Amino acid sequence: MDANLIIKNAAQLVTCSGFRAKHGSEMADLGVIENGAVVVEGGRIQAVGRSQELLQGMDTAGFEILDASGKAVLPGFVDSHTHFVFGGYRAEEYAWRLRGDSYMDIMQRGGGILSTVHATRTADAQDLVASGRRRLDSMLAFGVTTVEGKSGYGLDRETEIKQLEVMQILGGEHPVDIVPTFMGAHAVPPEYRGREEDYIDFMLDTVMPEIAGRRLAEFCDVFCEKNVFSIGQSRRLLQKARQLGFKLKIHADEIAPIGGTELAAELGAVSADHLLQASDRGLAELARKGVVATLLPGTAFSLKEPYGRGREMIDRGCAVALASDFNPGSCFTESIPLIVALATLCMNIGTEEAITALTINGAAAVDRAETIGSIDPGKQADLIVLEFPSYTYIPYHIGVSTVEKVIKRGMVVFDKFNQKGGGHVC
Ligand code: NIG
Ligand code: FE
């Protein structure tokens, strides 16, 4: 599916240029080229520039030509934090939360994550593939070209592996690239209740070595939270994960401020995620160590928790990424426009910063900043074409997707207007 393509006359080519995370004030620089063009060969970006200069005298035989007059072209979005493979839904629990029950109370009563664990354990792998495929189709329509996905709804060997195998199957068949993360330490399963250390030993000694050996996951993540996994338990788990070759992520300081942010910096995690309650010291450490601060405003919104201090994080020099946290409990949305609306309207993050957070910094949060997340020569040609001439329409069209076409490795894989009646995954 690797193609030769020329995109020309883009009203704005929003390059987000760079090969590493952007920190602090760098996040406001989108590297926009007016009347821009991109040359793609074999699915990779070969050249980028102004249309006239780049294409003058060029032999365009063998290239598909896409005229993007009146449209903005950006890198595909990278949704760097999701839990998109799961069985069952929790609409009833959401209704309880709307009536005032808290997320952690429901979890303590054996609902929440554990209810999805039950449904995922009993689900057929084929059904998980089918629902995962539909979810990826939906993400693609929002302009997502790479997604991170976590296990953690099995909490036993078979189901954790089943979830990761489902991602492997989907990665082989779907245009969206999948970055798999092992998150066996998402909750303590009922059969280990009161024996948390034994559960961690089981993960460390039995499950993680097998997953590492079969290369089923690239990252290891842990729900480091009061009444879930403590700092000490998380440290033990992640240290072993690193020895086994996993890169690290942490669900840090989401509900209670217990120091997960500092732990992410101490261990040199690739990202620390959530951070609603992160301390000043924790944020300073993230900035100093270059750990990507991944904010998930959809979750704060859905849980009615205060938003993470995104504005302050950027002002303090952090590299901030934004992601959906798509999951069946705390945040059942894969909507990128919602995330952008929350970031810009509720967190005071600038439009340019939000776009950086969803492109090159999202790529950095999955350790892919050298290959995706910007429109630079040498990178994979994962691009989106907007219906509108400027990236400023992304937040302006509140809660609505402005993405007209999605291009994956130089091929158009989604076209909103290509079929009567709406979008189509090509
Ligand atoms: O990122 N916080 C922990 N894990 C997920 C929620 C998972 C669930 O509720 O099913 C999160 O919010
Ligand atoms: Fe999460």
Short mmCIF file of C-alpha atoms and ligand atoms in Angstrom, two decimals:
data_model
loop_
_atom_site.label_atom_id
_atom_site.label_comp_id
_atom_site.label_asym_id
_atom_site.label_seq_id
_atom_site.Cartn_x
_atom_site.Cartn_y
_atom_site.Cartn_z
CA MET A 1 0.00 0.00 0.00
CA ASP A 2 3.03 2.35 -0.21
CA ALA A 3 2.30 5.00 -2.80
CA ASN A 4 3.67 7.86 -4.87
CA LEU A 5 1.69 11.02 -4.31
CA ILE A 6 2.02 14.74 -4.80
CA ILE A 7 -0.14 17.08 -2.76
CA LYS A 8 -0.02 20.58 -4.20
CA ASN A 9 -1.48 24.05 -3.65
CA ALA A 10 -2.35 23.44 0.01
CA ALA A 11 -3.57 26.76 1.41
CA GLN A 12 -1.52 25.85 4.48
CA LEU A 13 0.95 23.04 4.88
CA VAL A 14 1.15 22.73 8.64
CA THR A 15 4.41 20.83 8.93
CA CYS A 16 4.81 20.63 12.75
CA SER A 17 8.41 20.07 11.66
CA GLY A 18 10.71 18.27 14.05
CA PHE A 19 12.16 14.90 15.03
CA ARG A 20 11.77 15.07 18.80
CA ALA A 21 9.26 16.36 21.37
CA LYS A 22 8.72 20.11 21.45
CA HIS A 23 9.04 21.71 24.86
CA GLY A 24 7.50 24.87 26.27
CA SER A 25 7.47 27.79 23.84
CA GLU A 26 8.60 25.55 20.95
CA MET A 27 5.09 24.10 21.00
CA ALA A 28 3.60 27.24 19.44
CA ASP A 29 5.67 26.87 16.26
CA LEU A 30 3.79 24.89 13.61
CA GLY A 31 6.15 25.60 10.70
CA VAL A 32 3.35 26.62 8.31
CA ILE A 33 4.13 26.84 4.59
CA GLU A 34 1.59 28.76 2.50
CA ASN A 35 0.64 27.29 -0.87
CA GLY A 36 2.53 24.19 0.13
CA ALA A 37 3.33 20.92 -1.57
CA VAL A 38 4.49 17.49 -0.41
CA VAL A 39 6.12 14.86 -2.58
CA VAL A 40 5.65 11.28 -1.39
CA GLU A 41 7.52 8.32 -2.84
CA GLY A 42 7.01 4.75 -1.70
CA GLY A 43 4.88 5.97 1.18
CA ARG A 44 7.59 8.31 2.53
CA ILE A 45 7.85 12.06 2.37
CA GLN A 46 10.59 13.02 -0.10
CA ALA A 47 10.27 16.78 -0.29
CA VAL A 48 8.31 19.61 1.28
CA GLY A 49 8.05 23.24 0.21
CA ARG A 50 6.11 25.89 -1.64
CA SER A 51 4.22 24.41 -4.59
CA GLN A 52 5.77 26.58 -7.28
CA GLU A 53 9.37 26.06 -6.24
CA LEU A 54 9.04 22.39 -5.39
CA LEU A 55 7.14 21.24 -8.46
CA GLN A 56 8.63 23.48 -11.15
CA GLY A 57 10.19 21.29 -13.81
CA MET A 58 9.55 18.12 -11.83
CA ASP A 59 8.63 14.99 -13.78
CA THR A 60 5.36 14.00 -12.14
CA ALA A 61 4.78 10.83 -14.17
CA GLY A 62 3.99 7.93 -11.85
CA PHE A 63 2.60 10.18 -9.11
CA GLU A 64 -1.00 10.55 -8.09
CA ILE A 65 -1.78 14.27 -7.80
CA LEU A 66 -3.99 15.70 -5.09
CA ASP A 67 -4.87 19.37 -5.47
CA ALA A 68 -5.44 20.74 -1.97
CA SER A 69 -6.43 24.27 -3.02
CA GLY A 70 -8.38 25.97 -0.27
CA LYS A 71 -7.46 23.28 2.25
CA ALA A 72 -4.98 22.88 5.09
CA VAL A 73 -2.79 19.78 5.24
CA LEU A 74 -1.36 18.50 8.54
CA PRO A 75 0.39 15.41 9.89
CA GLY A 76 -2.04 12.70 10.97
CA PHE A 77 -2.97 12.85 14.65
CA VAL A 78 -1.27 10.47 17.07
CA ASP A 79 -3.62 9.36 19.85
CA SER A 80 -0.96 8.28 22.32
CA HIS A 81 -3.14 6.95 25.15
CA THR A 82 -6.17 4.66 24.67
CA HIS A 83 -7.66 1.45 25.98
CA PHE A 84 -9.57 0.58 22.79
CA VAL A 85 -9.67 -3.25 22.99
CA PHE A 86 -12.32 -4.31 25.48
CA GLY A 87 -15.50 -6.34 25.85
CA GLY A 88 -18.83 -4.97 27.05
CA TYR A 89 -19.87 -1.43 27.89
CA ARG A 90 -20.54 0.50 31.10
CA ALA A 91 -23.41 2.80 30.18
CA GLU A 92 -25.20 1.95 33.42
CA GLU A 93 -22.15 2.93 35.46
CA TYR A 94 -21.97 6.20 33.56
CA ALA A 95 -25.58 6.87 34.55
CA TRP A 96 -24.63 6.23 38.22
CA ARG A 97 -21.79 8.69 37.87
CA LEU A 98 -24.14 11.28 36.41
CA ARG A 99 -26.24 10.82 39.53
CA GLY A 100 -23.22 11.48 41.76
CA ASP A 101 -21.36 8.20 42.42
CA SER A 102 -17.60 8.61 42.12
CA TYR A 103 -15.40 6.62 39.73
CA MET A 104 -13.27 5.27 42.57
CA ASP A 105 -16.32 4.31 44.68
CA ILE A 106 -17.70 2.27 41.81
CA MET A 107 -14.29 0.64 41.38
CA GLN A 108 -14.07 -0.18 45.11
CA ARG A 109 -17.48 -1.88 44.87
CA GLY A 110 -16.08 -4.23 42.22
CA GLY A 111 -17.45 -2.33 39.24
CA GLY A 112 -15.45 -0.04 37.01
CA ILE A 113 -12.39 -1.63 35.46
CA LEU A 114 -13.28 -5.02 36.95
CA SER A 115 -16.62 -5.04 35.19
CA THR A 116 -14.82 -4.61 31.86
CA VAL A 117 -12.33 -7.28 32.95
CA HIS A 118 -15.17 -9.77 33.32
CA ALA A 119 -16.61 -8.88 29.91
CA THR A 120 -13.19 -9.01 28.23
CA ARG A 121 -12.25 -12.36 29.77
CA THR A 122 -15.45 -13.92 28.44
CA ALA A 123 -15.30 -12.23 25.01
CA ASP A 124 -14.35 -14.13 21.92
CA ALA A 125 -11.12 -12.87 20.31
CA GLN A 126 -12.97 -12.53 16.98
CA ASP A 127 -15.53 -10.24 18.61
CA LEU A 128 -12.76 -8.11 20.10
CA VAL A 129 -11.18 -7.86 16.66
CA ALA A 130 -14.53 -6.79 15.16
CA SER A 131 -15.26 -4.12 17.79
CA GLY A 132 -11.64 -2.95 17.72
CA ARG A 133 -11.85 -2.56 13.94
CA ARG A 134 -14.99 -0.41 14.20
CA ARG A 135 -13.30 1.79 16.81
CA LEU A 136 -10.21 2.20 14.65
CA ASP A 137 -12.45 3.17 11.70
CA SER A 138 -13.99 5.86 13.86
CA MET A 139 -10.58 7.14 15.02
CA LEU A 140 -9.33 7.22 11.43
CA ALA A 141 -12.29 9.42 10.47
CA PHE A 142 -11.12 11.88 13.14
CA GLY A 143 -7.70 11.98 11.49
CA VAL A 144 -5.88 9.58 13.80
CA THR A 145 -3.17 7.69 11.89
CA THR A 146 -1.35 6.10 14.86
CA VAL A 147 -2.92 4.95 18.10
CA GLU A 148 -1.49 3.54 21.28
CA GLY A 149 -3.60 0.76 22.83
CA LYS A 150 -3.31 -0.86 26.24
CA SER A 151 -4.10 -4.29 27.59
CA GLY A 152 -5.26 -4.34 31.21
CA TYR A 153 -8.77 -5.71 30.92
CA GLY A 154 -7.60 -9.28 31.37
CA LEU A 155 -5.49 -9.25 34.53
CA ASP A 156 -4.73 -12.88 33.81
CA ARG A 157 -2.22 -14.41 31.44
CA GLU A 158 -4.67 -15.59 28.78
CA THR A 159 -6.73 -12.43 28.48
CA GLU A 160 -3.83 -9.98 28.65
CA ILE A 161 -2.24 -11.92 25.80
CA LYS A 162 -5.59 -12.13 23.98
CA GLN A 163 -5.93 -8.32 24.05
CA LEU A 164 -2.40 -7.85 22.73
CA GLU A 165 -2.94 -10.47 20.02
CA VAL A 166 -6.11 -8.66 18.96
CA MET A 167 -4.03 -5.49 18.56
CA GLN A 168 -1.45 -7.43 16.56
CA ILE A 169 -4.17 -8.73 14.20
CA LEU A 170 -5.69 -5.27 13.82
CA GLY A 171 -2.25 -3.73 13.27
CA GLY A 172 -1.75 -6.11 10.36
CA GLU A 173 -5.04 -5.32 8.66
CA HIS A 174 -6.05 -1.75 9.50
CA PRO A 175 -4.57 1.47 8.08
CA VAL A 176 -4.14 2.93 11.58
CA ASP A 177 -0.77 1.95 13.10
CA ILE A 178 -1.06 0.51 16.61
CA VAL A 179 1.50 0.90 19.40
CA PRO A 180 0.77 -1.87 21.93
CA THR A 181 1.21 -1.37 25.66
CA PHE A 182 1.06 -4.04 28.35
CA MET A 183 -0.94 -2.84 31.35
CA GLY A 184 -1.46 -5.93 33.48
CA ALA A 185 -1.16 -3.62 36.49
CA HIS A 186 -4.40 -1.81 35.72
CA ALA A 187 -6.25 -3.19 38.77
CA VAL A 188 -5.95 -6.12 41.15
CA PRO A 189 -8.22 -8.94 39.93
CA PRO A 190 -10.77 -10.47 42.35
CA GLU A 191 -8.78 -13.71 42.72
CA TYR A 192 -5.80 -11.71 44.09
CA ARG A 193 -7.77 -9.34 46.33
CA GLY A 194 -5.70 -8.62 49.45
CA ARG A 195 -2.67 -10.30 47.86
CA GLU A 196 -1.45 -7.40 45.72
CA GLU A 197 2.23 -8.31 46.03
CA ASP A 198 1.48 -11.85 44.83
CA TYR A 199 -0.33 -10.41 41.84
CA ILE A 200 2.67 -8.24 40.99
CA ASP A 201 4.97 -11.27 41.35
CA PHE A 202 2.71 -13.19 38.95
CA MET A 203 2.92 -10.35 36.43
CA LEU A 204 6.69 -10.03 36.85
CA ASP A 205 7.59 -13.70 36.81
CA THR A 206 5.04 -15.21 34.44
CA VAL A 207 3.17 -12.77 32.24
CA MET A 208 5.70 -10.04 31.43
CA PRO A 209 8.53 -12.34 30.33
CA GLU A 210 6.20 -14.14 27.92
CA ILE A 211 4.88 -10.88 26.47
CA ALA A 212 8.40 -9.52 26.13
CA GLY A 213 9.62 -12.77 24.56
CA ARG A 214 6.83 -12.72 21.98
CA ARG A 215 7.27 -8.97 21.40
CA LEU A 216 3.55 -8.42 21.93
CA ALA A 217 3.98 -5.02 23.57
CA GLU A 218 6.40 -2.12 23.23
CA PHE A 219 5.48 -0.25 26.41
CA CYS A 220 4.55 -1.20 29.97
CA ASP A 221 2.13 1.01 31.90
CA VAL A 222 0.75 0.93 35.46
CA PHE A 223 -2.24 2.54 37.21
CA CYS A 224 -0.21 4.15 40.01
CA GLU A 225 -3.02 5.41 42.22
CA LYS A 226 -4.25 5.45 45.80
CA ASN A 227 -6.00 2.12 46.47
CA VAL A 228 -4.71 0.64 43.21
CA PHE A 229 -0.89 0.30 42.85
CA SER A 230 1.36 2.23 45.25
CA ILE A 231 4.54 4.07 44.33
CA GLY A 232 6.65 1.19 45.67
CA GLN A 233 4.66 -1.43 43.76
CA SER A 234 4.72 0.63 40.57
CA ARG A 235 8.47 1.15 40.86
CA ARG A 236 9.09 -2.57 41.32
CA LEU A 237 6.95 -3.43 38.33
CA LEU A 238 8.39 -0.81 36.00
CA GLN A 239 12.00 -1.53 36.93
CA LYS A 240 11.51 -5.15 35.93
CA ALA A 241 9.63 -4.07 32.81
CA ARG A 242 12.58 -1.97 31.77
CA GLN A 243 14.97 -4.87 32.32
CA LEU A 244 12.77 -6.93 30.01
CA GLY A 245 13.05 -4.27 27.29
CA PHE A 246 9.73 -2.44 27.65
CA LYS A 247 9.59 1.33 27.39
CA LEU A 248 7.70 2.91 30.27
CA LYS A 249 4.50 4.87 30.78
CA ILE A 250 2.63 5.67 34.01
CA HIS A 251 -0.95 6.61 34.82
CA ALA A 252 0.27 9.19 37.30
CA ASP A 253 -1.50 11.35 39.90
CA GLU A 254 -4.88 11.05 38.22
CA ILE A 255 -7.16 11.11 41.28
CA ALA A 256 -4.90 11.40 44.35
CA PRO A 257 -1.52 13.17 44.46
CA ILE A 258 0.72 10.25 45.45
CA GLY A 259 3.87 11.07 43.47
CA GLY A 260 3.50 9.09 40.26
CA THR A 261 4.76 12.11 38.33
CA GLU A 262 8.04 12.12 40.26
CA LEU A 263 8.30 8.35 39.74
CA ALA A 264 7.94 8.78 35.97
CA ALA A 265 10.85 11.26 36.04
CA GLU A 266 12.92 9.06 38.35
CA LEU A 267 12.56 6.06 36.04
CA GLY A 268 12.96 8.06 32.80
CA ALA A 269 9.55 7.00 31.51
CA VAL A 270 8.72 8.03 27.95
CA SER A 271 5.50 9.65 29.21
CA ALA A 272 3.59 10.39 32.39
CA ASP A 273 -0.14 10.47 31.78
CA HIS A 274 -3.21 12.13 33.36
CA LEU A 275 -1.32 14.36 35.88
CA LEU A 276 -4.49 16.02 37.19
CA GLN A 277 -2.94 16.21 40.67
CA ALA A 278 0.73 16.45 39.70
CA SER A 279 2.85 18.51 42.11
CA ASP A 280 5.02 21.50 41.18
CA ARG A 281 8.12 19.43 41.86
CA GLY A 282 6.77 16.63 39.68
CA LEU A 283 6.21 18.98 36.76
CA ALA A 284 9.67 20.50 37.13
CA GLU A 285 11.14 16.99 37.08
CA LEU A 286 9.20 16.03 33.93
CA ALA A 287 10.50 19.14 32.16
CA ARG A 288 14.08 18.49 33.33
CA LYS A 289 14.06 14.81 32.36
CA GLY A 290 12.23 15.31 29.05
CA VAL A 291 9.36 13.00 30.01
CA VAL A 292 6.32 13.78 27.84
CA ALA A 293 3.42 15.07 29.95
CA THR A 294 0.34 13.48 28.39
CA LEU A 295 -2.91 15.24 29.22
CA LEU A 296 -6.27 13.55 28.82
CA PRO A 297 -8.86 16.30 29.23
CA GLY A 298 -11.73 14.05 28.09
CA THR A 299 -11.22 12.02 31.26
CA ALA A 300 -11.21 15.04 33.60
CA PHE A 301 -14.34 16.26 31.80
CA SER A 302 -16.12 12.92 32.05
CA LEU A 303 -15.10 12.39 35.69
CA LYS A 304 -15.91 15.99 36.59
CA GLU A 305 -12.38 16.35 37.96
CA PRO A 306 -10.30 19.54 37.64
CA TYR A 307 -8.24 19.67 34.43
CA GLY A 308 -4.51 19.12 34.48
CA ARG A 309 -2.45 22.32 34.58
CA GLY A 310 -1.66 22.27 30.89
CA ARG A 311 -0.98 25.99 30.48
CA GLU A 312 1.40 25.94 33.41
CA MET A 313 3.13 22.79 32.20
CA ILE A 314 3.90 24.42 28.85
CA ASP A 315 5.02 27.64 30.55
CA ARG A 316 7.33 25.59 32.77
CA GLY A 317 8.98 24.02 29.73
CA CYS A 318 7.26 20.63 29.63
CA ALA A 319 6.61 18.75 26.39
CA VAL A 320 2.84 18.26 26.51
CA ALA A 321 0.92 15.69 24.47
CA LEU A 322 -2.88 15.43 24.28
CA ALA A 323 -4.68 12.12 23.90
CA SER A 324 -8.20 10.74 24.18
CA ASP A 325 -7.81 8.01 26.86
CA PHE A 326 -10.63 6.28 24.95
CA ASN A 327 -11.92 3.53 27.27
CA PRO A 328 -15.31 2.12 28.33
CA GLY A 329 -15.29 3.72 31.78
CA SER A 330 -13.66 7.01 32.62
CA CYS A 331 -13.71 8.41 29.08
CA PHE A 332 -15.79 6.73 26.41
CA THR A 333 -14.84 9.00 23.54
CA GLU A 334 -12.36 8.86 20.70
CA SER A 335 -13.34 12.37 19.59
CA ILE A 336 -10.29 14.47 18.74
CA PRO A 337 -12.46 17.60 18.27
CA LEU A 338 -13.71 17.22 21.83
CA ILE A 339 -10.15 16.94 23.14
CA VAL A 340 -9.17 20.06 21.18
CA ALA A 341 -12.20 21.97 22.50
CA LEU A 342 -11.39 21.06 26.10
CA ALA A 343 -7.69 21.86 25.73
CA THR A 344 -8.27 25.25 24.12
CA LEU A 345 -11.40 26.41 25.96
CA CYS A 346 -10.90 24.86 29.39
CA MET A 347 -7.13 24.52 29.80
CA ASN A 348 -5.92 27.67 28.08
CA ILE A 349 -3.75 25.72 25.68
CA GLY A 350 -3.24 27.63 22.43
CA THR A 351 -4.47 26.24 19.12
CA GLU A 352 -0.92 25.81 17.84
CA GLU A 353 0.15 24.12 21.07
CA ALA A 354 -2.82 21.75 20.93
CA ILE A 355 -1.91 20.73 17.38
CA THR A 356 1.71 20.14 18.40
CA ALA A 357 0.41 18.09 21.34
CA LEU A 358 -1.59 15.85 18.98
CA THR A 359 1.11 15.43 16.32
CA ILE A 360 4.85 15.58 16.99
CA ASN A 361 4.45 15.42 20.79
CA GLY A 362 1.93 12.57 20.48
CA ALA A 363 4.53 10.81 18.35
CA ALA A 364 7.18 11.48 21.00
CA ALA A 365 4.85 10.01 23.65
CA VAL A 366 4.99 6.70 21.77
CA ASP A 367 8.70 7.10 20.97
CA ARG A 368 8.04 7.59 17.25
CA ALA A 369 9.03 11.27 16.81
CA GLU A 370 11.71 10.29 14.31
CA THR A 371 9.30 8.59 11.93
CA ILE A 372 5.84 10.19 12.28
CA GLY A 373 4.12 13.27 13.74
CA SER A 374 5.35 15.91 11.29
CA ILE A 375 5.61 16.66 7.59
CA ASP A 376 9.36 16.33 7.12
CA PRO A 377 11.40 14.56 4.45
CA GLY A 378 12.11 10.98 5.48
CA LYS A 379 8.98 10.55 7.56
CA GLN A 380 6.09 8.21 6.87
CA ALA A 381 3.49 10.06 4.75
CA ASP A 382 0.64 10.05 7.28
CA LEU A 383 -1.33 13.19 6.53
CA ILE A 384 -4.73 14.77 6.89
CA VAL A 385 -6.45 17.20 4.56
CA LEU A 386 -8.98 19.53 6.18
CA GLU A 387 -12.18 20.78 4.59
CA PHE A 388 -10.99 24.29 5.45
CA PRO A 389 -8.05 26.52 4.48
CA SER A 390 -6.51 26.93 7.95
CA TYR A 391 -5.68 24.88 11.03
CA THR A 392 -7.56 27.53 13.03
CA TYR A 393 -10.80 25.84 11.92
CA ILE A 394 -9.90 22.78 14.02
CA PRO A 395 -10.88 24.39 17.36
CA TYR A 396 -13.28 26.87 15.77
CA HIS A 397 -15.63 24.14 14.46
CA ILE A 398 -16.38 23.13 18.04
CA GLY A 399 -16.73 19.42 18.59
CA VAL A 400 -17.00 18.65 14.87
CA SER A 401 -14.36 16.95 12.77
CA THR A 402 -12.83 19.16 10.07
CA VAL A 403 -10.95 16.23 8.52
CA GLU A 404 -11.87 15.60 4.88
CA LYS A 405 -9.23 13.08 3.84
CA VAL A 406 -6.79 10.87 5.67
CA ILE A 407 -3.64 9.68 3.92
CA LYS A 408 -1.66 6.76 5.27
CA ARG A 409 1.78 6.06 3.77
CA GLY A 410 0.78 8.13 0.76
CA MET A 411 -2.60 6.45 0.15
CA VAL A 412 -5.99 8.04 0.72
CA VAL A 413 -7.59 5.71 3.28
CA PHE A 414 -10.51 7.89 4.36
CA ASP A 415 -12.53 10.35 2.34
CA LYS A 416 -15.49 12.09 3.95
CA PHE A 417 -17.06 13.03 0.64
CA ASN A 418 -16.18 10.02 -1.41
CA GLN A 419 -19.51 8.28 -0.86
CA LYS A 420 -23.08 9.40 -0.76
CA GLY A 421 -24.22 9.60 2.80
CA GLY A 422 -20.92 10.31 4.52
CA GLY A 423 -17.46 9.13 5.28
CA HIS A 424 -15.87 6.05 3.93
CA VAL A 425 -12.85 4.06 4.92
CA CYS A 426 -11.30 3.31 1.52
O1 NIG B 1 -6.94 5.91 32.02
N1 NIG B 1 -7.29 5.25 35.16
C1 NIG B 1 -7.22 4.10 34.83
N2 NIG B 1 -7.49 3.57 33.64
C2 NIG B 1 -8.31 4.18 32.67
C3 NIG B 1 -9.75 3.92 32.93
C4 NIG B 1 -10.12 2.54 32.61
C5 NIG B 1 -11.57 2.20 32.87
O2 NIG B 1 -12.27 2.88 33.62
O3 NIG B 1 -11.97 1.20 32.28
C6 NIG B 1 -7.99 5.66 32.54
O4 NIG B 1 -8.76 6.53 32.95
FE FE B 2 -5.81 5.46 30.62
#
